Short mmCIF file of C-alpha atoms in Angstrom, two decimals:
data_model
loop_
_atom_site.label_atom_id
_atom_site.label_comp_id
_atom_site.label_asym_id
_atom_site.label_seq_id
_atom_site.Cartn_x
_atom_site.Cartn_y
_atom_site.Cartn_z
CA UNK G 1 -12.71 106.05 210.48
CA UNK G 2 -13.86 109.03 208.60
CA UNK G 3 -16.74 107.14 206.64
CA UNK G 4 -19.59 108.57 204.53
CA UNK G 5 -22.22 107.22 203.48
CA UNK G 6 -24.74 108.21 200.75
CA UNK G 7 -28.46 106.68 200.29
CA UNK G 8 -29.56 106.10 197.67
CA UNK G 9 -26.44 104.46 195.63
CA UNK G 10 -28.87 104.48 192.79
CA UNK G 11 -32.57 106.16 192.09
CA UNK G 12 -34.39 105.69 188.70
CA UNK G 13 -37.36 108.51 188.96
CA UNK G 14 -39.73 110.43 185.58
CA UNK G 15 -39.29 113.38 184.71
CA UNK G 16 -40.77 116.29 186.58
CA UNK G 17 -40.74 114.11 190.35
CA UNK G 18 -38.27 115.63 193.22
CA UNK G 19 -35.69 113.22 194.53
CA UNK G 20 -34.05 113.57 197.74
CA UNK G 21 -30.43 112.01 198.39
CA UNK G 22 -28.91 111.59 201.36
CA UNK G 23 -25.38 111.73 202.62
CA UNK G 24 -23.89 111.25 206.16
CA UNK G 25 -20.98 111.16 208.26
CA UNK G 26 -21.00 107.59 210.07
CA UNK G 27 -18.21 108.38 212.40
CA UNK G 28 -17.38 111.84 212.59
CA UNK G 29 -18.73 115.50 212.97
CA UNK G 30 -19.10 117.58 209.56
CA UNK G 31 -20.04 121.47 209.69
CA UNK G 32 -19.21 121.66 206.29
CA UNK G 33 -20.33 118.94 203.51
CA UNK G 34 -20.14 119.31 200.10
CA UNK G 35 -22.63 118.30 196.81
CA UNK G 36 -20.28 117.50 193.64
CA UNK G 37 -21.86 116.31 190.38
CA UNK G 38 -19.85 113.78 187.82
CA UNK G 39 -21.37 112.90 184.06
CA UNK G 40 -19.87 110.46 182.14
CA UNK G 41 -15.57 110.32 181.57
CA UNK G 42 -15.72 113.75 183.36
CA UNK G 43 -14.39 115.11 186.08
CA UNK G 44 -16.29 115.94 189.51
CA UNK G 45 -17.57 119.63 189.79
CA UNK G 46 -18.45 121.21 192.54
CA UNK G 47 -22.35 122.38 193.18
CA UNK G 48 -22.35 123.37 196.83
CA UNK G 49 -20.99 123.80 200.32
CA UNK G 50 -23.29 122.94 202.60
CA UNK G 51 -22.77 124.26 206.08
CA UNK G 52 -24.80 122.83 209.28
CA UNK G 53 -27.34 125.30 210.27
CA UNK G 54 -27.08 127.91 207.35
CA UNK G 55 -27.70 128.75 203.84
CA UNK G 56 -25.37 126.64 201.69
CA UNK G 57 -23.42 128.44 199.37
CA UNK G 58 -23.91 127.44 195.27
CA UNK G 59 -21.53 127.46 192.97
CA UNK G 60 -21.82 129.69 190.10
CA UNK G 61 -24.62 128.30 186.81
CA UNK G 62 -25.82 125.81 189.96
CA UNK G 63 -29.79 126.78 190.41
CA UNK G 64 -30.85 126.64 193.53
CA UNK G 65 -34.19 126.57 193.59
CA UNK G 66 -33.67 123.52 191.78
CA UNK G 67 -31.55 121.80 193.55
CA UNK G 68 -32.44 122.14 197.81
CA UNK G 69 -30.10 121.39 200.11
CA UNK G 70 -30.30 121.25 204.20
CA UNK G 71 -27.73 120.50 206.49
CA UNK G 72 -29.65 120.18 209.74
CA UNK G 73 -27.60 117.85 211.84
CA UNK G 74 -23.73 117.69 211.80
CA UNK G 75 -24.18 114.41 210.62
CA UNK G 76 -26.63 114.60 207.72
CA UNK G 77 -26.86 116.46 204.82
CA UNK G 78 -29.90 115.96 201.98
CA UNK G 79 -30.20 117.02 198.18
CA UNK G 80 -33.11 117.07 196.79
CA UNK G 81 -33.36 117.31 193.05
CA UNK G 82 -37.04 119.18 192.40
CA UNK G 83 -38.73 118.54 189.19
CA UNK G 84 -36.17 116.21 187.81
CA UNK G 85 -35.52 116.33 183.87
CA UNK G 86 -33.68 113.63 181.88
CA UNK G 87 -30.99 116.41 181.81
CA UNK G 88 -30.29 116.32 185.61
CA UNK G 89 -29.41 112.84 184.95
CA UNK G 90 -25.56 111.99 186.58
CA UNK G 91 -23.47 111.25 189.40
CA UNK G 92 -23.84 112.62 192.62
CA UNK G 93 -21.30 112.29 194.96
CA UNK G 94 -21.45 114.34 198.53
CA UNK G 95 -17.81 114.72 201.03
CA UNK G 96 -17.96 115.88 204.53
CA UNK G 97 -14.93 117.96 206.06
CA UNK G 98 -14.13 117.10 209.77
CA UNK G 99 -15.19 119.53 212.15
CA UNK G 100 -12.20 121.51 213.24
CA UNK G 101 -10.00 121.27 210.70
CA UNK G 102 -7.98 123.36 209.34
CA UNK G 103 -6.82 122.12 205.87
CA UNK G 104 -9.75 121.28 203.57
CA UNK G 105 -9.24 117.46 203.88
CA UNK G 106 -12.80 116.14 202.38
CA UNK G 107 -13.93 112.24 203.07
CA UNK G 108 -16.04 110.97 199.90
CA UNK G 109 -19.35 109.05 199.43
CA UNK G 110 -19.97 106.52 197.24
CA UNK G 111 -21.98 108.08 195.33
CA UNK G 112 -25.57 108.31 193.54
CA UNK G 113 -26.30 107.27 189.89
CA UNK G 114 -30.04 109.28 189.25
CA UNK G 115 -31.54 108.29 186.10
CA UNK G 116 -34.26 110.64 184.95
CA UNK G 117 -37.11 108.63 182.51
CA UNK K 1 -1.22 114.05 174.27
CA UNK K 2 -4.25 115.48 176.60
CA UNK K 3 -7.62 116.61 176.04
CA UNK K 4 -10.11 117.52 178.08
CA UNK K 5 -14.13 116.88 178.50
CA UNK K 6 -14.62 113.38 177.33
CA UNK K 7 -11.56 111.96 176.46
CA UNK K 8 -9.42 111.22 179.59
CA UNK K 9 -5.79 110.99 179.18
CA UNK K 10 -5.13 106.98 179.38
CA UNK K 11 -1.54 105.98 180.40
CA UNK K 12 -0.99 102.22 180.34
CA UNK K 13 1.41 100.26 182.01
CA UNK K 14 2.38 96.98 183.09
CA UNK K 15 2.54 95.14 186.24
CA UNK K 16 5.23 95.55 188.48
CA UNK K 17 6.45 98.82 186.71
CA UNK K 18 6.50 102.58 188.69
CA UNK K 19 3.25 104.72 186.97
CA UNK K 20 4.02 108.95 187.41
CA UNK K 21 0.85 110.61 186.53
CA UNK K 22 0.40 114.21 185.85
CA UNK K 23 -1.24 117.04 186.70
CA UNK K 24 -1.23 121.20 186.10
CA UNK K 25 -3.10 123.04 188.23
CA UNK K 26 -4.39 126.44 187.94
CA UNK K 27 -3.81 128.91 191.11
CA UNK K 28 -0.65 129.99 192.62
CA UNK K 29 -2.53 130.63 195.92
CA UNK K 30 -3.43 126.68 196.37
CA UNK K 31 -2.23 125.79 199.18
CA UNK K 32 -3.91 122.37 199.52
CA UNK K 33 -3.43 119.60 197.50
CA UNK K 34 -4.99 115.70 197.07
CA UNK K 35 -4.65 112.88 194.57
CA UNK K 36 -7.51 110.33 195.01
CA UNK K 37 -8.00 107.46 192.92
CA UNK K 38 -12.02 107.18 191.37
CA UNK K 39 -12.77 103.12 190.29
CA UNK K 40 -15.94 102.97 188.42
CA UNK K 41 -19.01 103.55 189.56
CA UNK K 42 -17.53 104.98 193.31
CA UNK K 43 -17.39 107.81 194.94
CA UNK K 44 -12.94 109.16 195.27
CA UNK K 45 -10.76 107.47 197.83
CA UNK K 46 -8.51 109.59 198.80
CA UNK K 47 -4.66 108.33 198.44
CA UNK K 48 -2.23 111.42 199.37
CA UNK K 49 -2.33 114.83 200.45
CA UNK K 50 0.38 117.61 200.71
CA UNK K 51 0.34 121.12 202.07
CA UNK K 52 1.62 123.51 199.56
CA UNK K 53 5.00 124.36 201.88
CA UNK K 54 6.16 121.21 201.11
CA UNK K 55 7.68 119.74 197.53
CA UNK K 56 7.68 115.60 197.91
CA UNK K 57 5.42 113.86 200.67
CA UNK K 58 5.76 109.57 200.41
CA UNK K 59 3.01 107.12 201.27
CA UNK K 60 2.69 103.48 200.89
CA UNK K 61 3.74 102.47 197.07
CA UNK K 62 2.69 106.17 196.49
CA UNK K 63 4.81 109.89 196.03
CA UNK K 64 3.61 113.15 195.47
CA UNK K 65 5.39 116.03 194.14
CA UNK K 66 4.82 119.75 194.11
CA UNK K 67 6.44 121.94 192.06
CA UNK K 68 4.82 125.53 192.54
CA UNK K 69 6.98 127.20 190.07
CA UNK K 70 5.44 125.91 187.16
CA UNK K 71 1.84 125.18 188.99
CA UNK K 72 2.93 120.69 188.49
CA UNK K 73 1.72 118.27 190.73
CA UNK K 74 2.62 114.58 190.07
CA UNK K 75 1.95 111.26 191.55
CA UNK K 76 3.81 108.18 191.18
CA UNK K 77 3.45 104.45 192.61
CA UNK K 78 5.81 101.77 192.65
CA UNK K 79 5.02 98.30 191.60
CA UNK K 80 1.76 99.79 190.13
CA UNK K 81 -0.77 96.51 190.35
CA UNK K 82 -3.62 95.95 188.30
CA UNK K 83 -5.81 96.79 191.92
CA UNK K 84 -4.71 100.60 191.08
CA UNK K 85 -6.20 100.39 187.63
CA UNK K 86 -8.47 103.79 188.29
CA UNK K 87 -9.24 106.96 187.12
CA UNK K 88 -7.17 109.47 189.36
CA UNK K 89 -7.93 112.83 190.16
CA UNK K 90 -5.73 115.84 191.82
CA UNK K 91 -7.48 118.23 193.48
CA UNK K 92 -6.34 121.65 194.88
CA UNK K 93 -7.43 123.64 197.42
CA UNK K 94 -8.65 127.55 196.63
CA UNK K 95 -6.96 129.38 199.66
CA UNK K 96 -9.41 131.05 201.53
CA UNK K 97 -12.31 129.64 199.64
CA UNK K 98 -12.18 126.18 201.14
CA UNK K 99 -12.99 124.20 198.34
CA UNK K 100 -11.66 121.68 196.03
CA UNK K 101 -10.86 121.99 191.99
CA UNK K 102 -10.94 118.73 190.63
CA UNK K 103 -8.02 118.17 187.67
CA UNK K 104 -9.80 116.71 184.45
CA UNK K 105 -8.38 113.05 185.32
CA UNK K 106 -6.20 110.25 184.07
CA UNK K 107 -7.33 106.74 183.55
CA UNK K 108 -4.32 104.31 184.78
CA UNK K 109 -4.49 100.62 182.81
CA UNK K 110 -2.05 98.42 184.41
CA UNK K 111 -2.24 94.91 182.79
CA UNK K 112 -0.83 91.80 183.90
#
């Protein structure tokens, strides 16, 4: 149980196109998912905490005009990545925390590698 | 010794022989933690939790230990294998902020 899924696992794209990522919870209700961004031998940081139905919530330096997110089913949550630059290039990795509980227990995707040209 | 940004800490061990990694982290009002192990290329599997009124919590193979006084967490595995070879993250949770802090990492080598 408890699986997420991301799509795509990998997106090439030029600079100055949108991409959108998805992420989903395949067996379980999420009212709160989360966007995390990796680059190379680092360590994940948090971008946002998507709740279903609201505003998400952006971490501080995290623009976000730039980078949408909607959480419009309890299953499914999208980032979208507007006018991509070769900067924006990483690893984006999305969890989902159960609905209903209490401790902050957060079930990983696998991922998305975006390559900006 | 550690560093941070690109260089992650590397410990190396053999097969068959118990691996403790590491990890400080940074607010005495945590009261979540996680260690989840990050193989390349994939998103973090998550390998052991522990709630920040406890100070040891055992798993398969794997231990976790909390020491609040001096803001340590530490993870070790018996019989490490060369499947656990991984980067491995601890994360703690910001009470009353519901989120996660990812720890800068350590990259676990076991060879044969």
């Amino acid at each position: 149980g408890a699986v997420v899924s991301q799509h795509p696992s990998w997106v090439i794209c030029k600079s100055g196109t949108s991409v959108k990522i998805e992420c989903r919870s395949l067996d379980f209700q999420a009212t709160t998912m989360f966007w995390y961004r990796q680059f190379p031998k680092q360590s994940l940081m948090l971008m946002a905490t998507s709740n279903e139905g609201s505003k998400a919530t952006y971490e501080q330096g995290v623009e976000k005009d730039k980078f949408l997110i909607n959480h419009a089913s309890l299953t499914l949550s999208t980032l979208t990545v507007t006018s991509a630059h070769p900067e924006d290039s990483s690893f984006y990795i999305c969890s989902a925390k159960l609905a209903g509980n209490s401790y902050n227990e957060q079930f990983f995707g696998p991922g998305t590698r975006l390559t900006v040209l | 010794g550690e560093s941070v940004g690109l260089h992650l800490p590397t410990l190396s061990v053999q097969e068959g022989d118990n691996s403790i990694i590491n990890c400080a982290y940074s607010n005495s009002a945590s009261d979540y933690f996680i260690w989840y192990k990050q193989e390349s290329g994939k998103g973090p599997q998550f390998i052991i939790d522990i709630r920040s009124n406890m100070d040891k919590r055992q798993g398969q193979r794997v231990t976790v230990l909390l020491n609040k006084t001096v803001k340590h967490l530490s993870l070790q595995i018996a019989a490490t294998q060369p499947g656990d070879s991984a980067v491995y993250f601890c994360a703690e949770n910001l009470a009353g902020f519901q989120k996660l802090v990812f720890g800068t990492g350590t990259r676990l080598l076991v060879s044969p």
